[in-house]
Amino acid sequence: MALRRRRTAAACTLLLALPAAAFLQRRSGPGPGLEGLEVAEGLEATLFAEAPRLTNPTNLDVDARGRVWVVEGYNYRTTLHPDHPVRPEGDRIVILEDTDGDGRADTEKVFYQGRDIDAAMGIAVLGNRVIVSAYGNVFLFTDTDGDDRADEKQVLFRLNNADHDHTVHAFVFGPDGRLYFNVGDEGKFVEDANGKLIVDRAGNPVTSEGKPYRKGMVFRVEPDGSRFEVLGHNFRNPYEVALDSYGTLWQSDNDDDGNRATRVNYVMEYGNYGYTDEVTGAGWRTPRTGMSDSIPLRHWHAEDPGVVPNVLLTGAGSPAGIAVYEGSLLPEVYRNALIHAEPGQNVVRAYVLRRSGAGYTATIVPILRGVEDRFFRPVDVAVAPDGSLFIADWYDPGVGGHNVGDRNQGRIIRVAPKGVPYRVPRVDLSTPAAAAEALRSPNQAIRYLAYTRLAGWGRRAEDALGRLWRSDNPRFRARALWLLAGIPGRGTRYIDQAIRDRDPDIRITGLRAARRLDLDVLPYARRLVDDSSPQVRREVALALRHDGREEAARLWAELALQYDGRDRWYLEALGIGADRQWDRFFAAWRERVGEGWRTAAGRDIVWRARAEAALPLLAELIRDPATPERDRLRYFRAFDFHSGPERERVLLSLLEGSHPAQAEITALALTHLRAGSAAGRPEVRAALDRTLDAFRGTQRFVELAERFEAQDRLAELVQLALARPSDDAGVAAARLALRWQGAARFREVVLGSDAAAAHGAIAALGHAGGAEALGLLEEVALTRDRPLALRRAAVQALGQGPTGQRRLLQLVEEGRLPQELQASAAAVLFASYRRDIREAAARHLPAPTATTADGKTLPPPGVLAQRSGDAARGRTVFARACAACHQAEGTGIDFGPDLSEIGGKLSKPALYTAILQPSAGISFDYTGYVIRRKDGTEVVGIISSETESELTLRLPGGVTTRYAKSEIVSRRPLDGSLMPDGLERGMTEQELVDLVEYLASLKGSAR
């Protein structure tokens, strides 16, 4: 659908003509207006409310009277930024209302204000009760006397009390009468009001520690907080969950910044969504067998067995609030679509859904987009009683990253068909017929009131609900069915009707209603097991989960026989249904399928299975010469999801053979064996020696040598470190060689006559770190008969980490560092992330000037933002000044965030701030950590992965290295950014402007 730009020529001319000071003043004063927004054809955007009535809205809801409730975030990140202004009374819950019918709010009421809800991320209005999600607490506020003021406050749940966006988000009332909500990867755990850890209905503690759940989670509870369920896990930061009338769950999820892998999910109940390794918790960058070359696939572990697919990947961004639009006011294309706020891409858009096998696909249709006004940051969307949309606009030069640039703005925008005023229909709940009519509303708050009233009437509401059940609108029918199913003594009649219905969504709702009432699902599963719809059969598979009866296994086998070998959604539904009883279910399938299991469908089921009997079948597939290499790798990866002696026995059987690729198969079998139990076996040692010889000089050589403690390969490790001193394999080889008492070999090289080898050793030692490495580097630097270039290289390598920087500073302070090395030391010490080191160095060494390379003092970012540069020249500046830590358009080092789409996320003022003040806001997942080791040394980098036994650190320059937790004493996050201050000092003012012009042009395929 085409977008229509909302602007006037006069307004644009005025904006361009404004001096920078006036431009910034406009953004901190009242009314940014809507001139810079594009609106979809047939729709109109109007301003409902703006500052100073509200500021920094983080979430909103629209009540049954059409009033807009907003939680504010003026005090966003004040604990991390003590220099930011603070509203001492705390942030507010504000009720905005249009009392005179002109389409703009003319009154605001403060429902509650306090520091305990600072920058809360969610609000749900349920009659006179309001649920607010505020980081470490979920509060229930109650207005007992109807004066629009909170009279009571209680805690429903407690979570990890992190001052972080990735914690608890908004609650949503479902069509089944239950509450749904989610948490990001900083939620960590859920406790009750008394601080007792919640145990869910499956008997699992609700934590993100992998027992069994990981990272972000989606929950379902009764209105009183009981019957707690985890419906999905292993998300990064799902901002909000949305439900349609059938009870299908949807949400979006953010990727690690810069990886163009944000996504939309259908939340298949009880699924794993792949942000981290299901078994170990390792991050997506950690190497694994069969790892995809595609970053989005790799990011979500999409090629691992047991990971539910994504509906849609949406590129770079910061996905936020989402709603299902089941109204009729908006044009047809938006009806029954997901409506999504995407502040990173400055857009509100619809996802038009289509069935695809047992899952869904979606296409994007834009609604409202900030093109000229890049401060437009829509963070939430809600459907009003008349079917129009209300959008919360955070309004800021950036979004997230623990920072805010404009604390005095914010607005609420209404989107409706052109010329349609805001008129709130009267809600009548006085009779069952009237309440059933209210249940048709597109507004969730009205449906909550109608549902509650109708549920309370029970049998008295059956006739009115029966009429709705017989309507032509399947979504209205589903809403009626949830209530009819709950009428005592009458519910099974309506569930039986639903199971026989022609509409697969109604059949699905009928089965879900039976599960909601804890009915015996096997009679319904028996009738639906051969359903023509794979989506219905998907629900049957989910309904069999944890059912220990023999018939459940037979029904599951029948479902498995209908898998077509292509529908990953269906395969994962089978996997979820077989949870905790794989051996029984798999045996039932094998009995039915017999030797016909080698089909594409059968191979997939073997790959997905967690049954012991699947292991020898995996080995058969691996040995089969007809198996493509890609499939062979995925079958080996499947071993990672099994445990026990049969796993080891089968892997040992793969060490020998006549396969054309037997060397690779042997290497993979060794990689997957449990080294501790297999190392003493002679057949393992023989296979190891053959493999190490075959893979000498590679990362695999280092990994296998380390796994099996092959210390006789020390000399080869040193050679590898010298040959590849600055990549992961060489650094890993150097660290392992040093651990195996290899320092003497490195000393021979750095003090020897081979200059090239000595430089390689210096580089390897600098990356490897550790007390022995630092001691060797200091010795080289202070040995005057060594070449000056080598000594300077040693100084630079010594200063790569905080421990080495302190040793270098001590040499300077004690006057022991020769004059000819002081310039090299200054370059290192003044670039330190630690202020105390920079300040101490300044007392002894010449300090760099606080200007650009051409001696100019820079104006403020807002003034710089008005200047135009040359993007082509800026690309050259990027290659010189930024590519050592960042990638863009496929070039550069993977250390900091990928900047290939940064222009679609940050405005020019925000880009200048990010360069000139790097610690003002740090992208999530790019916080630097100081890791202190048992030998007293420290290393600084970004934690890219963590398991129970190991921590993986990305170091400046892009090298990745692993540390056993047993060698780590402590870790602490850095106060500031790993990106050093003063980047502008290495370029002219015009080069800085050109660089920002280039970065602003990097918008990728944002839609």
Tab-separated table of N, CA and C in Angstrom, residues 542-654:
chain	number	residue	atom	x	y	z
A	542	LEU	N	0.651	-30.881	20.120
A	542	LEU	CA	0.908	-30.116	21.343
A	542	LEU	C	0.059	-30.623	22.499
A	543	ALA	N	-1.174	-31.057	22.191
A	543	ALA	CA	-2.065	-31.546	23.245
A	543	ALA	C	-1.577	-32.845	23.861
A	544	LEU	N	-0.744	-33.599	23.146
A	544	LEU	CA	-0.234	-34.876	23.659
A	544	LEU	C	0.966	-34.698	24.578
A	545	ARG	N	1.483	-33.502	24.680
A	545	ARG	CA	2.673	-33.256	25.487
A	545	ARG	C	2.471	-33.723	26.929
A	546	HIS	N	3.398	-34.525	27.405
A	546	HIS	CA	3.430	-35.032	28.775
A	546	HIS	C	2.252	-35.959	29.096
A	547	ASP	N	1.593	-36.484	28.069
A	547	ASP	CA	0.538	-37.476	28.285
A	547	ASP	C	1.195	-38.851	28.263
A	548	GLY	N	1.199	-39.521	29.390
A	548	GLY	CA	1.934	-40.771	29.529
A	548	GLY	C	1.175	-42.005	29.115
A	549	ARG	N	-0.030	-41.874	28.598
A	549	ARG	CA	-0.821	-43.048	28.250
A	549	ARG	C	-0.356	-43.664	26.927
A	550	GLU	N	-0.575	-44.951	26.785
A	550	GLU	CA	-0.115	-45.673	25.605
A	550	GLU	C	-0.781	-45.146	24.343
A	551	GLU	N	-2.049	-44.773	24.444
A	551	GLU	CA	-2.738	-44.273	23.247
A	551	GLU	C	-2.109	-42.981	22.746
A	552	ALA	N	-1.568	-42.163	23.653
A	552	ALA	CA	-0.918	-40.919	23.233
A	552	ALA	C	0.253	-41.227	22.308
A	553	ALA	N	1.019	-42.277	22.619
A	553	ALA	CA	2.141	-42.654	21.765
A	553	ALA	C	1.651	-43.104	20.394
A	554	ARG	N	0.556	-43.889	20.358
A	554	ARG	CA	0.022	-44.338	19.069
A	554	ARG	C	-0.477	-43.164	18.233
A	555	LEU	N	-1.146	-42.217	18.888
A	555	LEU	CA	-1.638	-41.047	18.161
A	555	LEU	C	-0.478	-40.204	17.637
A	556	TRP	N	0.564	-40.068	18.444
A	556	TRP	CA	1.730	-39.295	18.000
A	556	TRP	C	2.362	-39.957	16.783
A	557	ALA	N	2.461	-41.263	16.795
A	557	ALA	CA	3.030	-41.978	15.653
A	557	ALA	C	2.189	-41.736	14.401
A	558	GLU	N	0.882	-41.704	14.566
A	558	GLU	CA	0.006	-41.417	13.428
A	558	GLU	C	0.250	-40.014	12.886
A	559	LEU	N	0.441	-39.059	13.780
A	559	LEU	CA	0.774	-37.701	13.344
A	559	LEU	C	2.117	-37.669	12.632
A	560	ALA	N	3.106	-38.397	13.165
A	560	ALA	CA	4.443	-38.390	12.575
A	560	ALA	C	4.426	-38.988	11.176
A	561	LEU	N	3.586	-39.980	10.945
A	561	LEU	CA	3.508	-40.582	9.616
A	561	LEU	C	2.975	-39.598	8.575
A	562	GLN	N	2.305	-38.551	9.028
A	562	GLN	CA	1.752	-37.565	8.095
A	562	GLN	C	2.690	-36.384	7.853
A	563	TYR	N	3.870	-36.397	8.471
A	563	TYR	CA	4.846	-35.334	8.221
A	563	TYR	C	5.360	-35.458	6.786
A	564	ASP	N	5.433	-34.320	6.076
A	564	ASP	CA	5.766	-34.359	4.652
A	564	ASP	C	7.244	-34.166	4.334
A	565	GLY	N	8.098	-33.975	5.363
A	565	GLY	CA	9.518	-33.802	5.117
A	565	GLY	C	9.917	-32.390	4.741
A	566	ARG	N	8.960	-31.453	4.754
A	566	ARG	CA	9.261	-30.063	4.387
A	566	ARG	C	8.788	-29.042	5.412
A	567	ASP	N	7.776	-29.378	6.169
A	567	ASP	CA	7.109	-28.414	7.049
A	567	ASP	C	7.787	-28.405	8.422
A	568	ARG	N	8.716	-27.471	8.615
A	568	ARG	CA	9.464	-27.424	9.873
A	568	ARG	C	8.549	-27.132	11.059
A	569	TRP	N	7.505	-26.340	10.864
A	569	TRP	CA	6.564	-26.071	11.960
A	569	TRP	C	5.969	-27.389	12.481
A	570	TYR	N	5.561	-28.228	11.561
A	570	TYR	CA	4.957	-29.509	11.934
A	570	TYR	C	5.962	-30.386	12.663
A	571	LEU	N	7.196	-30.420	12.153
A	571	LEU	CA	8.236	-31.226	12.792
A	571	LEU	C	8.473	-30.761	14.221
A	572	GLU	N	8.519	-29.452	14.441
A	572	GLU	CA	8.761	-28.956	15.802
A	572	GLU	C	7.556	-29.196	16.705
A	573	ALA	N	6.356	-29.177	16.145
A	573	ALA	CA	5.186	-29.534	16.954
A	573	ALA	C	5.293	-30.984	17.412
A	574	LEU	N	5.740	-31.868	16.521
A	574	LEU	CA	5.965	-33.261	16.927
A	574	LEU	C	6.997	-33.330	18.055
A	575	GLY	N	8.070	-32.545	17.921
A	575	GLY	CA	9.103	-32.563	18.959
A	575	GLY	C	8.589	-32.086	20.303
A	576	ILE	N	7.785	-31.026	20.293
A	576	ILE	CA	7.221	-30.511	21.547
A	576	ILE	C	6.272	-31.548	22.146
A	577	GLY	N	5.467	-32.190	21.302
A	577	GLY	CA	4.520	-33.186	21.796
A	577	GLY	C	5.193	-34.389	22.421
A	578	ALA	N	6.406	-34.724	21.960
A	578	ALA	CA	7.114	-35.900	22.486
A	578	ALA	C	7.991	-35.593	23.682
A	579	ASP	N	7.985	-34.363	24.167
A	579	ASP	CA	8.856	-33.968	25.266
A	579	ASP	C	8.678	-34.904	26.469
A	580	ARG	N	9.791	-35.341	27.054
A	580	ARG	CA	9.875	-36.212	28.241
A	580	ARG	C	9.481	-37.660	27.973
A	581	GLN	N	9.054	-37.999	26.750
A	581	GLN	CA	8.655	-39.376	26.476
A	581	GLN	C	9.044	-39.777	25.058
A	582	TRP	N	10.222	-39.313	24.667
A	582	TRP	CA	10.687	-39.592	23.325
A	582	TRP	C	10.849	-41.080	23.071
A	583	ASP	N	11.366	-41.818	24.015
A	583	ASP	CA	11.627	-43.231	23.759
A	583	ASP	C	10.331	-43.973	23.403
A	584	ARG	N	9.255	-43.715	24.157
A	584	ARG	CA	7.981	-44.397	23.875
A	584	ARG	C	7.397	-43.941	22.541
A	585	PHE	N	7.373	-42.639	22.317
A	585	PHE	CA	6.751	-42.118	21.104
A	585	PHE	C	7.540	-42.546	19.865
A	586	PHE	N	8.863	-42.458	19.946
A	586	PHE	CA	9.697	-42.825	18.809
A	586	PHE	C	9.539	-44.315	18.492
A	587	ALA	N	9.465	-45.155	19.523
A	587	ALA	CA	9.293	-46.591	19.316
A	587	ALA	C	7.968	-46.883	18.616
A	588	ALA	N	6.916	-46.147	18.990
A	588	ALA	CA	5.626	-46.351	18.338
A	588	ALA	C	5.700	-45.982	16.858
A	589	TRP	N	6.426	-44.929	16.550
A	589	TRP	CA	6.581	-44.540	15.141
A	589	TRP	C	7.407	-45.565	14.375
A	590	ARG	N	8.507	-46.016	14.979
A	590	ARG	CA	9.361	-46.996	14.299
A	590	ARG	C	8.601	-48.292	14.019
A	591	GLU	N	7.741	-48.655	14.933
A	591	GLU	CA	6.947	-49.866	14.712
A	591	GLU	C	6.040	-49.696	13.501
A	592	ARG	N	5.488	-48.485	13.337
A	592	ARG	CA	4.587	-48.238	12.220
A	592	ARG	C	5.330	-48.020	10.908
A	593	VAL	N	6.440	-47.301	10.951
A	593	VAL	CA	7.108	-46.928	9.707
A	593	VAL	C	8.022	-48.024	9.183
A	594	GLY	N	8.508	-48.884	10.078
A	594	GLY	CA	9.367	-49.977	9.678
A	594	GLY	C	10.619	-49.488	8.964
A	595	GLU	N	10.987	-50.168	7.869
A	595	GLU	CA	12.185	-49.792	7.124
A	595	GLU	C	11.953	-48.594	6.211
A	596	GLY	N	10.743	-48.058	6.236
A	596	GLY	CA	10.453	-46.881	5.420
A	596	GLY	C	10.898	-45.575	6.050
A	597	TRP	N	11.699	-45.678	7.090
A	597	TRP	CA	12.106	-44.465	7.810
A	597	TRP	C	13.132	-43.645	7.040
A	598	ARG	N	13.735	-44.181	5.985
A	598	ARG	CA	14.812	-43.464	5.299
A	598	ARG	C	14.307	-42.401	4.313
A	599	THR	N	13.050	-42.119	4.289
A	599	THR	CA	12.530	-41.030	3.466
A	599	THR	C	13.004	-39.686	4.022
A	600	ALA	N	12.781	-38.618	3.258
A	600	ALA	CA	13.145	-37.277	3.739
A	600	ALA	C	12.445	-36.980	5.055
A	601	ALA	N	11.173	-37.367	5.165
A	601	ALA	CA	10.435	-37.129	6.401
A	601	ALA	C	11.017	-37.955	7.546
A	602	GLY	N	11.314	-39.222	7.272
A	602	GLY	CA	11.855	-40.073	8.318
A	602	GLY	C	13.216	-39.606	8.800
A	603	ARG	N	14.077	-39.168	7.869
A	603	ARG	CA	15.394	-38.673	8.271
A	603	ARG	C	15.259	-37.451	9.172
A	604	ASP	N	14.294	-36.587	8.855
A	604	ASP	CA	14.076	-35.413	9.703
A	604	ASP	C	13.616	-35.806	11.100
A	605	ILE	N	12.738	-36.780	11.190
A	605	ILE	CA	12.250	-37.201	12.505
A	605	ILE	C	13.388	-37.810	13.318
A	606	VAL	N	14.252	-38.592	12.690
A	606	VAL	CA	15.426	-39.131	13.380
A	606	VAL	C	16.311	-37.991	13.865
A	607	TRP	N	16.533	-36.996	13.015
A	607	TRP	CA	17.361	-35.826	13.367
A	607	TRP	C	16.761	-35.064	14.540
A	608	ARG	N	15.445	-34.918	14.565
A	608	ARG	CA	14.778	-34.139	15.620
A	608	ARG	C	14.619	-34.924	16.914
A	609	ALA	N	14.612	-36.239	16.829
A	609	ALA	CA	14.275	-37.078	17.979
A	609	ALA	C	15.320	-36.965	19.085
A	610	ARG	N	14.862	-37.145	20.307
A	610	ARG	CA	15.752	-37.222	21.466
A	610	ARG	C	15.707	-38.631	22.069
A	611	ALA	N	15.287	-39.599	21.254
A	611	ALA	CA	15.198	-40.986	21.708
A	611	ALA	C	16.547	-41.684	21.536
A	612	GLU	N	16.866	-42.561	22.470
A	612	GLU	CA	18.122	-43.312	22.372
A	612	GLU	C	18.168	-44.132	21.098
A	613	ALA	N	17.013	-44.642	20.683
A	613	ALA	CA	16.971	-45.491	19.488
A	613	ALA	C	17.255	-44.717	18.215
A	614	ALA	N	17.259	-43.409	18.264
A	614	ALA	CA	17.577	-42.615	17.074
A	614	ALA	C	19.073	-42.559	16.810
A	615	LEU	N	19.904	-42.811	17.824
A	615	LEU	CA	21.353	-42.623	17.677
A	615	LEU	C	21.974	-43.547	16.628
A	616	PRO	N	21.723	-44.860	16.648
A	616	PRO	CA	22.311	-45.696	15.581
A	616	PRO	C	21.782	-45.337	14.202
A	617	LEU	N	20.570	-44.807	14.120
A	617	LEU	CA	20.034	-44.386	12.827
A	617	LEU	C	20.765	-43.141	12.326
A	618	LEU	N	21.123	-42.252	13.236
A	618	LEU	CA	21.947	-41.101	12.853
A	618	LEU	C	23.282	-41.573	12.285
A	619	ALA	N	23.880	-42.571	12.934
A	619	ALA	CA	25.155	-43.096	12.451
A	619	ALA	C	25.000	-43.719	11.063
A	620	GLU	N	23.896	-44.418	10.824
A	620	GLU	CA	23.647	-44.976	9.493
A	620	GLU	C	23.596	-43.875	8.445
A	621	LEU	N	22.928	-42.801	8.765
A	621	LEU	CA	22.811	-41.700	7.813
A	621	LEU	C	24.174	-41.054	7.565
A	622	ILE	N	24.978	-40.925	8.611
A	622	ILE	CA	26.309	-40.327	8.465
A	622	ILE	C	27.191	-41.206	7.582
A	623	ARG	N	27.106	-42.532	7.736
A	623	ARG	CA	27.948	-43.443	6.960
A	623	ARG	C	27.494	-43.580	5.506
A	624	ASP	N	26.269	-43.217	5.246
A	624	ASP	CA	25.723	-43.404	3.898
A	624	ASP	C	26.440	-42.474	2.920
A	625	PRO	N	27.146	-43.028	1.895
A	625	PRO	CA	27.846	-42.158	0.938
A	625	PRO	C	26.916	-41.215	0.192
A	626	ALA	N	25.625	-41.536	0.140
A	626	ALA	CA	24.677	-40.682	-0.572
A	626	ALA	C	24.245	-39.465	0.251
A	627	THR	N	24.592	-39.449	1.517
A	627	THR	CA	24.210	-38.311	2.367
A	627	THR	C	25.052	-37.090	2.008
A	628	PRO	N	24.422	-35.976	1.623
A	628	PRO	CA	25.192	-34.762	1.318
A	628	PRO	C	25.950	-34.258	2.548
A	629	GLU	N	27.039	-33.552	2.291
A	629	GLU	CA	27.866	-33.069	3.394
A	629	GLU	C	27.054	-32.219	4.371
A	630	ARG	N	26.203	-31.342	3.855
A	630	ARG	CA	25.415	-30.471	4.733
A	630	ARG	C	24.542	-31.295	5.679
A	631	ASP	N	23.928	-32.359	5.157
A	631	ASP	CA	23.098	-33.210	6.008
A	631	ASP	C	23.954	-33.986	6.996
A	632	ARG	N	25.148	-34.417	6.553
A	632	ARG	CA	26.026	-35.131	7.485
A	632	ARG	C	26.356	-34.262	8.694
A	633	LEU	N	26.596	-32.994	8.446
A	633	LEU	CA	26.893	-32.084	9.551
A	633	LEU	C	25.695	-31.935	10.478
A	634	ARG	N	24.502	-31.818	9.910
A	634	ARG	CA	23.329	-31.663	10.789
A	634	ARG	C	23.066	-32.923	11.601
A	635	TYR	N	23.387	-34.102	11.055
A	635	TYR	CA	23.210	-35.330	11.834
A	635	TYR	C	24.224	-35.390	12.979
A	636	PHE	N	25.438	-34.930	12.737
A	636	PHE	CA	26.401	-34.854	13.842
A	636	PHE	C	25.937	-33.846	14.885
A	637	ARG	N	25.401	-32.725	14.438
A	637	ARG	CA	24.908	-31.722	15.397
A	637	ARG	C	23.817	-32.321	16.288
A	638	ALA	N	23.030	-33.237	15.761
A	638	ALA	CA	21.960	-33.840	16.554
A	638	ALA	C	22.491	-34.589	17.770
A	639	PHE	N	23.730	-35.096	17.699
A	639	PHE	CA	24.313	-35.796	18.850
A	639	PHE	C	24.437	-34.869	20.061
A	640	ASP	N	24.570	-33.565	19.831
A	640	ASP	CA	24.734	-32.638	20.951
A	640	ASP	C	23.505	-32.580	21.846
A	641	PHE	N	22.372	-33.085	21.373
A	641	PHE	CA	21.130	-33.013	22.132
A	641	PHE	C	20.784	-34.354	22.783
A	642	HIS	N	21.762	-35.241	22.805
A	642	HIS	CA	21.625	-36.537	23.463
A	642	HIS	C	22.689	-36.662	24.544
A	643	SER	N	22.485	-37.575	25.456
A	643	SER	CA	23.481	-37.876	26.485
A	643	SER	C	23.399	-39.364	26.805
A	644	GLY	N	24.370	-39.833	27.574
A	644	GLY	CA	24.327	-41.225	27.997
A	644	GLY	C	25.313	-42.102	27.259
A	645	PRO	N	25.489	-43.316	27.734
A	645	PRO	CA	26.508	-44.222	27.179
A	645	PRO	C	26.238	-44.634	25.736
A	646	GLU	N	24.973	-44.726	25.324
A	646	GLU	CA	24.687	-45.113	23.942
A	646	GLU	C	25.198	-44.060	22.970
A	647	ARG	N	25.093	-42.820	23.359
A	647	ARG	CA	25.636	-41.733	22.527
A	647	ARG	C	27.132	-41.943	22.302
A	648	GLU	N	27.893	-42.234	23.372
A	648	GLU	CA	29.329	-42.412	23.263
A	648	GLU	C	29.660	-43.658	22.454
A	649	ARG	N	28.887	-44.704	22.654
A	649	ARG	CA	29.146	-45.944	21.906
A	649	ARG	C	28.993	-45.719	20.409
A	650	VAL	N	27.939	-45.018	20.016
A	650	VAL	CA	27.694	-44.785	18.591
A	650	VAL	C	28.772	-43.882	18.000
A	651	LEU	N	29.187	-42.868	18.732
A	651	LEU	CA	30.237	-41.981	18.231
A	651	LEU	C	31.556	-42.728	18.083
A	652	LEU	N	31.872	-43.603	19.016
A	652	LEU	CA	33.094	-44.406	18.894
A	652	LEU	C	33.061	-45.275	17.637
A	653	SER	N	31.885	-45.750	17.291
A	653	SER	CA	31.765	-46.597	16.098
A	653	SER	C	32.036	-45.827	14.815
A	654	LEU	N	31.995	-44.508	14.880
A	654	LEU	CA	32.214	-43.683	13.699
A	654	LEU	C	33.682	-43.295	13.506
